[in-house]
mmCIF file of C-alpha atoms and ligand atoms in Angstrom:
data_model
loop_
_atom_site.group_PDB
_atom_site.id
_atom_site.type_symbol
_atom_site.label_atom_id
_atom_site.label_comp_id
_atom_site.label_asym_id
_atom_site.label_seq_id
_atom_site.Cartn_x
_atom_site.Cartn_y
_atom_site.Cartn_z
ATOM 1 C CA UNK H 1 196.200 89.717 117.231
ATOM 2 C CA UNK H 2 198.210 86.634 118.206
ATOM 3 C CA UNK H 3 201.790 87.468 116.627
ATOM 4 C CA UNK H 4 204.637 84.640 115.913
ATOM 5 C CA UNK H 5 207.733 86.679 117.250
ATOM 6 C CA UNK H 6 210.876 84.488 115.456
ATOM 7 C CA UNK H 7 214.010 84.863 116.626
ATOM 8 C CA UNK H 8 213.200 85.842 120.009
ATOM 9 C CA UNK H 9 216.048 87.075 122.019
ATOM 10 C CA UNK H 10 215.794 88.274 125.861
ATOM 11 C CA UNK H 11 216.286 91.876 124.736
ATOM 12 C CA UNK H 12 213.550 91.102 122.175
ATOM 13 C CA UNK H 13 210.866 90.151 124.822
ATOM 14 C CA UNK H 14 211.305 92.844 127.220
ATOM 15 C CA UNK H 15 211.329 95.547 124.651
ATOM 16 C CA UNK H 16 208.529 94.513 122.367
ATOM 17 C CA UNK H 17 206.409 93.486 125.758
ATOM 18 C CA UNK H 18 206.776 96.710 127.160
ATOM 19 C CA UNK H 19 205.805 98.223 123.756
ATOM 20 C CA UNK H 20 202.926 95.884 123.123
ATOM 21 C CA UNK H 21 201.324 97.240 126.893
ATOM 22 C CA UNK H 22 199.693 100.052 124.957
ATOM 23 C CA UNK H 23 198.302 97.545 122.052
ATOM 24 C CA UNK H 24 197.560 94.678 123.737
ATOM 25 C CA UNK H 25 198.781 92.060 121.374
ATOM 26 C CA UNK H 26 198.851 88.254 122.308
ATOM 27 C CA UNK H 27 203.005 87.444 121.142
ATOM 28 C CA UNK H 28 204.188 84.153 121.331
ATOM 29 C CA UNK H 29 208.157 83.989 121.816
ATOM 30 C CA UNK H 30 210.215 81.359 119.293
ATOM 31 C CA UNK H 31 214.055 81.412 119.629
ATOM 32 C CA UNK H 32 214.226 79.660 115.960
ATOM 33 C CA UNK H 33 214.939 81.689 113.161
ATOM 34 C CA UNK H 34 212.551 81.866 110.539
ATOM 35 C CA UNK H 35 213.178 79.190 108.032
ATOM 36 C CA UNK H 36 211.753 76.685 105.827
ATOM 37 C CA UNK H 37 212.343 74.633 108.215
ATOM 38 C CA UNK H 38 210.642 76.373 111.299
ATOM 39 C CA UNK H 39 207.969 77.995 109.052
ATOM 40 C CA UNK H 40 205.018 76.188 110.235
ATOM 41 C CA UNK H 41 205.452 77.765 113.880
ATOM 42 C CA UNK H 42 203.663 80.477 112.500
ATOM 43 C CA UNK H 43 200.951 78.304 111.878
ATOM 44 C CA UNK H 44 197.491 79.739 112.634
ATOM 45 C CA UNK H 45 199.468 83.181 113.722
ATOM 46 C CA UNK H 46 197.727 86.028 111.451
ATOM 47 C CA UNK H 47 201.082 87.983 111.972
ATOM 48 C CA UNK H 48 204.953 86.873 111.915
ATOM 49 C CA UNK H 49 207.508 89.014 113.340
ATOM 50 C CA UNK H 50 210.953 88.565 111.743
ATOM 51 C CA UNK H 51 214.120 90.060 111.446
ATOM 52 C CA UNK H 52 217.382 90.332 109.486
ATOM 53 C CA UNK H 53 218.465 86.925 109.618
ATOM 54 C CA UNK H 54 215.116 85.172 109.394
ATOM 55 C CA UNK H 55 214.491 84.098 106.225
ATOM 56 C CA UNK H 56 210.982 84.601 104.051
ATOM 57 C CA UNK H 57 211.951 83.418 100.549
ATOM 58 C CA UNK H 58 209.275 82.245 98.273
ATOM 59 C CA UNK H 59 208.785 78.848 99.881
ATOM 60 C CA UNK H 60 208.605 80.320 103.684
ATOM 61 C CA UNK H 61 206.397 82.986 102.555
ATOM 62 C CA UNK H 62 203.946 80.261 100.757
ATOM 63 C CA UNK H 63 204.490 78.203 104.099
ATOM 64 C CA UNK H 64 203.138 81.374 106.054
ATOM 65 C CA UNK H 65 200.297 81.723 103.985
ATOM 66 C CA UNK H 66 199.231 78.637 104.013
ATOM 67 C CA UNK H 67 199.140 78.599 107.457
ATOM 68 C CA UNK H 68 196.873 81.464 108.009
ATOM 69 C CA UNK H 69 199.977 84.459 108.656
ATOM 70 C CA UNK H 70 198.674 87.592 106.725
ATOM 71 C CA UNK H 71 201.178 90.350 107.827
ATOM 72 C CA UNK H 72 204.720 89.643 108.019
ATOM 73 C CA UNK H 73 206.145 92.689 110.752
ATOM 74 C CA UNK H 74 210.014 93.578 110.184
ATOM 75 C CA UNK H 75 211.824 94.529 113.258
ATOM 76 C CA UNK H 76 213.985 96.148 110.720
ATOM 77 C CA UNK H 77 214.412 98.673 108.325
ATOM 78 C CA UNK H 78 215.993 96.518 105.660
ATOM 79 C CA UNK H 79 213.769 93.585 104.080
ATOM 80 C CA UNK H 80 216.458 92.132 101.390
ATOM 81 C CA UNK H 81 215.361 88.956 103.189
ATOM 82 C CA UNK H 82 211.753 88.869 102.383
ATOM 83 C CA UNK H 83 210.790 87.366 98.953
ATOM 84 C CA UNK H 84 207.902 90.364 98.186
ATOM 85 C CA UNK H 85 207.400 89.348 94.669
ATOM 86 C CA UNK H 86 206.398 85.723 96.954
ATOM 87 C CA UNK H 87 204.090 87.804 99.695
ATOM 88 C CA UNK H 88 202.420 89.831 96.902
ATOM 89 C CA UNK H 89 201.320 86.452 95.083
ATOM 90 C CA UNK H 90 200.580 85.214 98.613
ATOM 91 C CA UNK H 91 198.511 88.188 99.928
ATOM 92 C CA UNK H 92 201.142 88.753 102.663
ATOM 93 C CA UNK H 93 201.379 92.104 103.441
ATOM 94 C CA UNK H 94 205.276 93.359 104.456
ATOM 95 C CA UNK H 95 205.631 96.032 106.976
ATOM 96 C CA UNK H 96 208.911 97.442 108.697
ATOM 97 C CA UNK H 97 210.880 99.961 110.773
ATOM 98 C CA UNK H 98 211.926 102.747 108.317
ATOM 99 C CA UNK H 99 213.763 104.304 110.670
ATOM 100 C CA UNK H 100 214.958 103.848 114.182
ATOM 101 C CA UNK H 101 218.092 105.284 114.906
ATOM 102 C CA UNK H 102 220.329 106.375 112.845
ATOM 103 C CA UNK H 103 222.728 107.670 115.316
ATOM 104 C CA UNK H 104 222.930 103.902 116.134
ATOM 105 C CA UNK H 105 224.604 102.839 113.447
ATOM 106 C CA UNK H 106 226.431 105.800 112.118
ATOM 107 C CA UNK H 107 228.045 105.988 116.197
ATOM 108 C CA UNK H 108 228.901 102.600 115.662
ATOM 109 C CA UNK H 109 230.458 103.276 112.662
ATOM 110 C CA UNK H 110 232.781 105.764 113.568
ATOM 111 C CA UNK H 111 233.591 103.580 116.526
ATOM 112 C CA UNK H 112 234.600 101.095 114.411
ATOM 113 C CA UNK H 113 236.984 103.400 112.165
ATOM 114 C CA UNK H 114 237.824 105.161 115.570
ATOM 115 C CA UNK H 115 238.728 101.606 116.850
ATOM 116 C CA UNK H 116 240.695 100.180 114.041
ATOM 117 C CA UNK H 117 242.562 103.461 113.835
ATOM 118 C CA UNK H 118 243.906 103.565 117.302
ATOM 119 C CA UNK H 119 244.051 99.927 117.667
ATOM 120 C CA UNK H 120 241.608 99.862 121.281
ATOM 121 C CA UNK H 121 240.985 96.120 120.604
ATOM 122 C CA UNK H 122 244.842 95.201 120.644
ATOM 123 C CA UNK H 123 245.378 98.355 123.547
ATOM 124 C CA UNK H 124 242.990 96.774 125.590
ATOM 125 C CA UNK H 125 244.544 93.084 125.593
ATOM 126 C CA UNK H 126 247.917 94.829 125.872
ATOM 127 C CA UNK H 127 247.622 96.852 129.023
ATOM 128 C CA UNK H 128 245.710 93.677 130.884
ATOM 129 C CA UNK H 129 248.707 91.720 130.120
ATOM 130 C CA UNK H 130 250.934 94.538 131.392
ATOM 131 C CA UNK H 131 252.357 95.225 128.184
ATOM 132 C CA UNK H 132 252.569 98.957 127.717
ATOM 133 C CA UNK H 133 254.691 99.020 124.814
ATOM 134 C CA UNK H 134 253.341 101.611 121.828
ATOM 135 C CA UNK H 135 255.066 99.508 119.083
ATOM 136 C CA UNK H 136 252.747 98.744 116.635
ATOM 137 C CA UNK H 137 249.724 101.308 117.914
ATOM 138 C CA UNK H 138 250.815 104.117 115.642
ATOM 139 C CA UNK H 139 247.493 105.564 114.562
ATOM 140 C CA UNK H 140 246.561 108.981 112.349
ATOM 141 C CA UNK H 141 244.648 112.431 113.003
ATOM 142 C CA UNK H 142 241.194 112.329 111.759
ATOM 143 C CA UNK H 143 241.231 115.475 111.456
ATOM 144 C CA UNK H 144 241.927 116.345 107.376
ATOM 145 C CA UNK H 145 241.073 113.206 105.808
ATOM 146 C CA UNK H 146 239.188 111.901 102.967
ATOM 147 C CA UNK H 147 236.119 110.346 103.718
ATOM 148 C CA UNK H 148 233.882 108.479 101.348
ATOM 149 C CA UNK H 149 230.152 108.124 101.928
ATOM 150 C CA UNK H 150 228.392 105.665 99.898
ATOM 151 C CA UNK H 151 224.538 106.163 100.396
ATOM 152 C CA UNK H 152 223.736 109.567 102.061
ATOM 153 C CA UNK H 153 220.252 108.666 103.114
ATOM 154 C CA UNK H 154 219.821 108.497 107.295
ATOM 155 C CA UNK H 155 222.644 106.706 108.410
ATOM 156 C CA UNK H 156 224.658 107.809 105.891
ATOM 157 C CA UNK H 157 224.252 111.696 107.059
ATOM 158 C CA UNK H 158 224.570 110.729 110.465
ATOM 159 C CA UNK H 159 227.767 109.787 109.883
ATOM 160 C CA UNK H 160 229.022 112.733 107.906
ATOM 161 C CA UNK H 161 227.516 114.856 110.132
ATOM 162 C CA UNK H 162 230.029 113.378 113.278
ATOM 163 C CA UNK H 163 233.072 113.216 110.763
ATOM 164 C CA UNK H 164 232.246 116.586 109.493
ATOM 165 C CA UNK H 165 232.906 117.668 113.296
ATOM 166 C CA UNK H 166 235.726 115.861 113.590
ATOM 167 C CA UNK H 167 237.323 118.129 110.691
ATOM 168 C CA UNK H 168 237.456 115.056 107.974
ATOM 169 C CA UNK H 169 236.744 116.308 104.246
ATOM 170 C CA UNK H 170 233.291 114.383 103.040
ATOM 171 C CA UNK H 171 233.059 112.969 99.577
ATOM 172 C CA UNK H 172 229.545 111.755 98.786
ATOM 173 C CA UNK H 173 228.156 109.296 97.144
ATOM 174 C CA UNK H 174 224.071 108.167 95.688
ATOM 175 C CA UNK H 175 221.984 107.692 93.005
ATOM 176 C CA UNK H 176 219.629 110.970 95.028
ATOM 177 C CA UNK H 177 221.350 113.638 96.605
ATOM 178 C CA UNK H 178 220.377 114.512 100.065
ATOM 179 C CA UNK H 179 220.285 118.483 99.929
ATOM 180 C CA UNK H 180 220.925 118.309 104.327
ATOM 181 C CA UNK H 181 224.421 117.473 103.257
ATOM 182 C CA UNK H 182 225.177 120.137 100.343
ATOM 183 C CA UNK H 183 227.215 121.847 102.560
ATOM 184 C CA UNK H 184 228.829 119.488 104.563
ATOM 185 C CA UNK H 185 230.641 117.509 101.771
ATOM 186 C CA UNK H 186 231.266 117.170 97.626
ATOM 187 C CA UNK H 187 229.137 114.656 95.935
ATOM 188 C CA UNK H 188 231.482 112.677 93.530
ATOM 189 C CA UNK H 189 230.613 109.699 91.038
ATOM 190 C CA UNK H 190 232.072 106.169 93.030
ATOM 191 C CA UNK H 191 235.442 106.104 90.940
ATOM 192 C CA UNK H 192 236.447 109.529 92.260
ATOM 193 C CA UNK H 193 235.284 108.139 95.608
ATOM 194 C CA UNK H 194 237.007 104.960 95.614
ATOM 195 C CA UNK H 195 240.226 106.782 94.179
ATOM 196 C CA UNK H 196 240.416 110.101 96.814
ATOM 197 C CA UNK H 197 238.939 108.370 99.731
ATOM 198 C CA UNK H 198 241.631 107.596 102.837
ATOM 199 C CA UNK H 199 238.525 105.818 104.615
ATOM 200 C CA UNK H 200 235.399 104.641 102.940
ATOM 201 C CA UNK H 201 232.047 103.338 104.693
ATOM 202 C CA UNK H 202 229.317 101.955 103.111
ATOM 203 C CA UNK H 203 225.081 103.028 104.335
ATOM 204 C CA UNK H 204 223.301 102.050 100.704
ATOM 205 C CA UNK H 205 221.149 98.939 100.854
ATOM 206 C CA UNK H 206 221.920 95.567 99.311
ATOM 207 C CA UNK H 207 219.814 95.868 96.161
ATOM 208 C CA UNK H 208 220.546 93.888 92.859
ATOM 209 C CA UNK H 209 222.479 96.963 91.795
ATOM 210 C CA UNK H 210 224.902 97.244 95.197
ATOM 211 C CA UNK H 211 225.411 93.191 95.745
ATOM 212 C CA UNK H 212 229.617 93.492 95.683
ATOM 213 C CA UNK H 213 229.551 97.063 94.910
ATOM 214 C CA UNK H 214 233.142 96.546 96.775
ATOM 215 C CA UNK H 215 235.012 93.968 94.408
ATOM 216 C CA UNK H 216 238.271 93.554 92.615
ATOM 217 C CA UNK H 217 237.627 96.413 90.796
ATOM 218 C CA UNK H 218 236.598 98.493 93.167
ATOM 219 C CA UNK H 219 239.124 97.844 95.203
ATOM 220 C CA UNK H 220 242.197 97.963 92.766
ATOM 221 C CA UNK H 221 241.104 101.770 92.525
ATOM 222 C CA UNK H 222 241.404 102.734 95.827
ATOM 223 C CA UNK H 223 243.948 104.084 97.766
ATOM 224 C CA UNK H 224 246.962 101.768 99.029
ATOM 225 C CA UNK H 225 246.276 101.262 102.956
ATOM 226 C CA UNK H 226 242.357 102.434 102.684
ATOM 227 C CA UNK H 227 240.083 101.897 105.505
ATOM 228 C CA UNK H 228 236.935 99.950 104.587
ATOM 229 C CA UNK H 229 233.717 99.871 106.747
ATOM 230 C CA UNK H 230 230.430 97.981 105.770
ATOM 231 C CA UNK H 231 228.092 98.007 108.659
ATOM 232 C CA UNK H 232 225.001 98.043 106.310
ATOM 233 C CA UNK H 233 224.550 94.963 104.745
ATOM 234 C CA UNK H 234 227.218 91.717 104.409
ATOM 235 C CA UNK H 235 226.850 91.513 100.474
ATOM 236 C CA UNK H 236 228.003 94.678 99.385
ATOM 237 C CA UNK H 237 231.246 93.385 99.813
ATOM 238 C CA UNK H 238 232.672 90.424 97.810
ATOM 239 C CA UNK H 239 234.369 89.066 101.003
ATOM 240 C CA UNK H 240 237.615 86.957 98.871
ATOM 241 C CA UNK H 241 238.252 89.775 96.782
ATOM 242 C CA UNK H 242 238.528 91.595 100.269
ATOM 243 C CA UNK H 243 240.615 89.177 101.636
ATOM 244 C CA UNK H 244 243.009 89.348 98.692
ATOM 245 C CA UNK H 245 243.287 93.366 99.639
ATOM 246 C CA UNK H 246 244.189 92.964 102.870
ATOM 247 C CA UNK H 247 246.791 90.354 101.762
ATOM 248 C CA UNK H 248 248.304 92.519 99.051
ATOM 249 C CA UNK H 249 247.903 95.905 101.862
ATOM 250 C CA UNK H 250 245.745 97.803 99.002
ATOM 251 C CA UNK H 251 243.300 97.694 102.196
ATOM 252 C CA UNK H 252 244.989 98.588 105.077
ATOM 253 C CA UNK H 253 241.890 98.610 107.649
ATOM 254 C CA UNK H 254 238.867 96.439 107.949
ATOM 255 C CA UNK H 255 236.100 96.961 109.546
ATOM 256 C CA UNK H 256 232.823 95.118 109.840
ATOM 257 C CA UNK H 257 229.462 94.997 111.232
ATOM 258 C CA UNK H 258 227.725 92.796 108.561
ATOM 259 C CA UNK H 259 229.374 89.765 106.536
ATOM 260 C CA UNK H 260 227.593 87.973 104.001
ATOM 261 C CA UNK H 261 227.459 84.585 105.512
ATOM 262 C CA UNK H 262 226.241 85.884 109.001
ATOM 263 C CA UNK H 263 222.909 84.078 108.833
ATOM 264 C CA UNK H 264 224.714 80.687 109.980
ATOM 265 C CA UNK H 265 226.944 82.745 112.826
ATOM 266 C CA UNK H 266 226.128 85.871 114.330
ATOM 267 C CA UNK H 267 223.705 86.902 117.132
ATOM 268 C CA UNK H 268 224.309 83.301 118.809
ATOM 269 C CA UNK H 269 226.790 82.357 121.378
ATOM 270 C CA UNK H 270 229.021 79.869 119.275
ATOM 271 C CA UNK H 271 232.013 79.608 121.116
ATOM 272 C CA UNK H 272 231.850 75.785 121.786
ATOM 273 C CA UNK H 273 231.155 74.958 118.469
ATOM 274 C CA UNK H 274 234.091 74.602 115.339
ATOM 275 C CA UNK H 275 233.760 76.967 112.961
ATOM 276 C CA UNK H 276 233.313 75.940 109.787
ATOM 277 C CA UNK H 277 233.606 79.185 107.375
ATOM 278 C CA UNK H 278 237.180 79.109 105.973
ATOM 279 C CA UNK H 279 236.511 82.574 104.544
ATOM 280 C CA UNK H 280 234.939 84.017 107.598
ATOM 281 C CA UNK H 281 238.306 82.409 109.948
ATOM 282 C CA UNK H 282 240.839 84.115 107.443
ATOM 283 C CA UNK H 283 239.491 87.608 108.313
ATOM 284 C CA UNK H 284 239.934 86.431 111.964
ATOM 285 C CA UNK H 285 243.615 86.367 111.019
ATOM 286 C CA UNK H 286 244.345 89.455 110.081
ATOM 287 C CA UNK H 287 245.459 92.252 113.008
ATOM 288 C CA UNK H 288 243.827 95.057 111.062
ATOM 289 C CA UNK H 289 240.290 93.510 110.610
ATOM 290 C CA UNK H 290 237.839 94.107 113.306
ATOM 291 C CA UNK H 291 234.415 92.611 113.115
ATOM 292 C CA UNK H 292 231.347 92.632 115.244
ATOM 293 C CA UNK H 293 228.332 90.778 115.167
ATOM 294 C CA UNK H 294 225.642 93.304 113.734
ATOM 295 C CA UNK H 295 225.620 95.190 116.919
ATOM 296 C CA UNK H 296 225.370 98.525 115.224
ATOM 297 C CA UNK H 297 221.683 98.654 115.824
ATOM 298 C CA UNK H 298 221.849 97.499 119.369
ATOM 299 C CA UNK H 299 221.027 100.369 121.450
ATOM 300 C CA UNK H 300 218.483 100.946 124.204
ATOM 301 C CA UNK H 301 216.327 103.970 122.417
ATOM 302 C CA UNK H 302 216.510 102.048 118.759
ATOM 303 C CA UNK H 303 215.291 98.925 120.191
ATOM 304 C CA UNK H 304 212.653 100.969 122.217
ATOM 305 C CA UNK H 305 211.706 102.930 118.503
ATOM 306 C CA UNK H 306 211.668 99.266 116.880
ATOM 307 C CA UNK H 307 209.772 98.199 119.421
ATOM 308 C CA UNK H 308 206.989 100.810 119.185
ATOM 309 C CA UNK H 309 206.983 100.735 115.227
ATOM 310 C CA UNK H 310 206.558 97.294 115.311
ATOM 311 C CA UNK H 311 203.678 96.775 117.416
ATOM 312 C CA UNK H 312 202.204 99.743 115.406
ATOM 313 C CA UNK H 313 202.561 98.260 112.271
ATOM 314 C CA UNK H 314 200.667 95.049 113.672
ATOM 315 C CA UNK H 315 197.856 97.484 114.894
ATOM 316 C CA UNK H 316 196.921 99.599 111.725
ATOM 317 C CA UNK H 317 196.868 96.186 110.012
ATOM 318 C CA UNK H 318 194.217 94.633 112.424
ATOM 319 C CA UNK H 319 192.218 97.855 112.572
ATOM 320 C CA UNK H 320 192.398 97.530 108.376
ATOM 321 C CA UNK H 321 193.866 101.027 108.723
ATOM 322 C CA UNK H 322 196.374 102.500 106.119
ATOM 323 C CA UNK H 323 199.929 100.542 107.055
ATOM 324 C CA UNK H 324 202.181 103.739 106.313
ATOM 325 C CA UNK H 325 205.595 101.640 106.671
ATOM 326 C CA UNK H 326 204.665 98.867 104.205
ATOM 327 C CA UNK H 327 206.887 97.139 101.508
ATOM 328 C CA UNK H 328 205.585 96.398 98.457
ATOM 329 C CA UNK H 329 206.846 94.080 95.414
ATOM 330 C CA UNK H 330 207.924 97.633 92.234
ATOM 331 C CA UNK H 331 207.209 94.770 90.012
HETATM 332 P P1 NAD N 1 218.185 105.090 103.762
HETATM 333 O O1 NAD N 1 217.147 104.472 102.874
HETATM 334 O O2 NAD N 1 217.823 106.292 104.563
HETATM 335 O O3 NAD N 1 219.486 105.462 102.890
HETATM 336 C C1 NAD N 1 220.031 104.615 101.938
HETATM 337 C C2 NAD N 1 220.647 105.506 100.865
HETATM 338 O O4 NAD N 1 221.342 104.670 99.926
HETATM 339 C C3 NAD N 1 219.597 106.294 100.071
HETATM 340 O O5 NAD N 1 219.922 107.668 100.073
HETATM 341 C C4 NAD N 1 219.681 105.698 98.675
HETATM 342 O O6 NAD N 1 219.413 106.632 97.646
HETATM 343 C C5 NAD N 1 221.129 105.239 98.651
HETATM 344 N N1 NAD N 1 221.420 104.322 97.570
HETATM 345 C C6 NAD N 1 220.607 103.419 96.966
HETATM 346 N N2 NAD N 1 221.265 102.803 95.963
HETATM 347 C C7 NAD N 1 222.512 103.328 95.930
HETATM 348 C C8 NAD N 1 223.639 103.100 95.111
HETATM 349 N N3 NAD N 1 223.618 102.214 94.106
HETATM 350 N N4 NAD N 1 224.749 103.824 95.351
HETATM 351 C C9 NAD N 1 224.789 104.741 96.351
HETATM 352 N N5 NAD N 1 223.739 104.991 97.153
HETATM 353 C C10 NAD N 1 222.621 104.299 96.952
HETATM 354 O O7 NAD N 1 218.680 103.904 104.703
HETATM 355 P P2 NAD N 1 219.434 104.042 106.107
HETATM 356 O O8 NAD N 1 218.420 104.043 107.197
HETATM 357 O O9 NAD N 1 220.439 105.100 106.024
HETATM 358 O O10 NAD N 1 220.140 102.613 106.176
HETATM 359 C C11 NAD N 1 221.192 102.265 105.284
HETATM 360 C C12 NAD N 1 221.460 100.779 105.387
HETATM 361 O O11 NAD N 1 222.000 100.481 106.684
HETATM 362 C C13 NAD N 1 220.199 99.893 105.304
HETATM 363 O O12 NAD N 1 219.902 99.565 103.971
HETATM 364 C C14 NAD N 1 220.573 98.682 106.102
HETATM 365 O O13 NAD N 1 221.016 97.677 105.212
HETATM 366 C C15 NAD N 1 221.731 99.117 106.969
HETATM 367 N N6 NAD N 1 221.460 99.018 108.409
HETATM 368 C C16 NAD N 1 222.352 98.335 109.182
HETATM 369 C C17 NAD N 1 222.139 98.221 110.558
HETATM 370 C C18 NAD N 1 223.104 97.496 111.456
HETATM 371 O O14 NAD N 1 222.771 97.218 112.618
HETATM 372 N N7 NAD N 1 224.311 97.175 111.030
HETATM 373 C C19 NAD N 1 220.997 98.786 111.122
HETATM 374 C C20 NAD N 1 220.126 99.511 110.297
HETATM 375 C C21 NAD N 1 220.355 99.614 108.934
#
């Protein structure tokens, strides 16, 4: 099937070629993203391959349509940016990567509280410059805090799991309880969460009911000097009532994989160009923030799993068999 890869970066050719040797698929390469735009690339493609920053709202998805594209293949696990109410008026079927590595993310995750905690990022800069002084790298034991897990499902157990070993007391969070974790950690409604919790991190998916799950008033109950992670998805966190945390020291860590506005910025090199996101440059400023550029993912065996889901997914749709990872519009 001739596929419409969007978004194409070198790590994205050489793992989904060497994944599409066992299905033969004819992939054509596009470094755009997947916009209104850029839709008609797809053109006369029967399947577009997108992922989290490539945008199918209604009109792209109508674009796709009408241009032949009948499966839209997610190299990810989340799909808050495909319009599926759109693809099911279309006909365009949605299919993803439920799950490719946890450990991913929730490693990333703890390197990022691991990171802000011991202050590697300024260490680093330090000892290059020959600096050696320990002012100002004061960090705390792990060991015996308060964590807060919101959304235990695979990433979110992952990263119990490795605090649980590192001695921290879990505090859980979801709308389902994940029985794998009954004895690892307490499930407690959010407001006990957000008021116990030394160091929160966030795994639920951006869903009408989680968009700025973490806003003023979330974050006037937490703890004075609380570490915040979100590396699942930008918009659970209203970013200015964030900033306004970090200014009054109600949050005394920051850490980010995700950021609302990252569409326009990440996963491009734009260091010659001016950036233009005033909200995005005043986390910059801050010595306790530290922010990467939805890396969480990026490691050799998920992109080899996302790989091999993805050119699955294309496969059982050609062969009209059942597509087991598909999305559908609830209604
Ligand atoms: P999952 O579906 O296994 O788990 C999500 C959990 O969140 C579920 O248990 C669900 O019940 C829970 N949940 C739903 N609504 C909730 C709410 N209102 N409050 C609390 N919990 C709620 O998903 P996963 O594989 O663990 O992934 C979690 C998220 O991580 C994804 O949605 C995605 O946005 C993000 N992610 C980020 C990266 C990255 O590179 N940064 C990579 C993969 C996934």
């Amino acid at each position: 099937m001739r596929v419409a890869v969007f978004s194409a970066k070198s790590y994205d050719r050489e793992y989904l070629s060497r994944a599409n040797e066992s299905h033969g698929h004819e992939l054509t390469f596009m470094e755009p993203r997947l916009t209104s735009g850029t839709a008609r690339l797809a053109s006369g493609f029967p399947a577009a391959c997108v992922f989290v920053n490539d945008r199918a709202v209604a009109e792209v998805v109508a674009e796709l349509a009408a241009g032949g594209t009948r499966l839209l293949a997610l190299r990810s696990a989340g799909f808050n940016h495909v319009d599926l109410a759109a693809a099911a008026r279309h006909a365009v079927r949605v299919a993803r990567v439920p799950a490719y590595s946890p450990y991913a993310v929730a490693e990333h995750t703890v390197g990022l509280m691991l990171a802000l905690n011991r202050k590697f990022h300024r260490a680093y800069s330090r000892v290059r410059e020959g600096n050696f002084s320990l002012e100002g790298l004061l960090g705390f034991d792990m060991h015996g805090r308060a964590v807060g897990i919101v959304g235990t499902g695979k990433i979110g157990e992952c990263v119990a799991r490795i605090l649980h070993g590192m001695g921290c007391r879990i505090l859980l969070n979801d709308v389902t309880r994940n029985p794998e974790l009954a004895a690892m950690g307490d499930y407690v409604p959010l407001d006990r969460l957000l008021q116990e919790a030394e160091i929160i991190s966030l795994h639920c998916p951006l869903l009408p009911a989680t968009r700025h799950l973490i806003g003023d008033e979330a974050i006037a109950r937490m703890r004075p000097g609380v570490m915040l992670i979100n590396t699942s998805r930008g918009a659970l966190v209203d970013t200015p009532a964030v900033i306004e945390g970090l200014k009054s020291q109600r949050i005394g860590y920051l850490g980010l994989d995700v950021y609302e506005e990252e569409e326009d910025l990440f996963f491009e090199d734009q260091s010659e160009q001016i950036l233009r996101d005033d909200v995005f440059a005043r986390l910059l400023t801050f010595p306790n923030v530290l922010i990467t550029g939805h890396q969480a993912f990026f490691t050799r065996e998920a992109l080899t799993r996302i790989g091999e889901v993805t050119l699955a997914n294309i496969t059982a749709f050609e062969r009209g068999e059942e597509l087991v990872n598909e999305v559908r519009w609830a209604g």
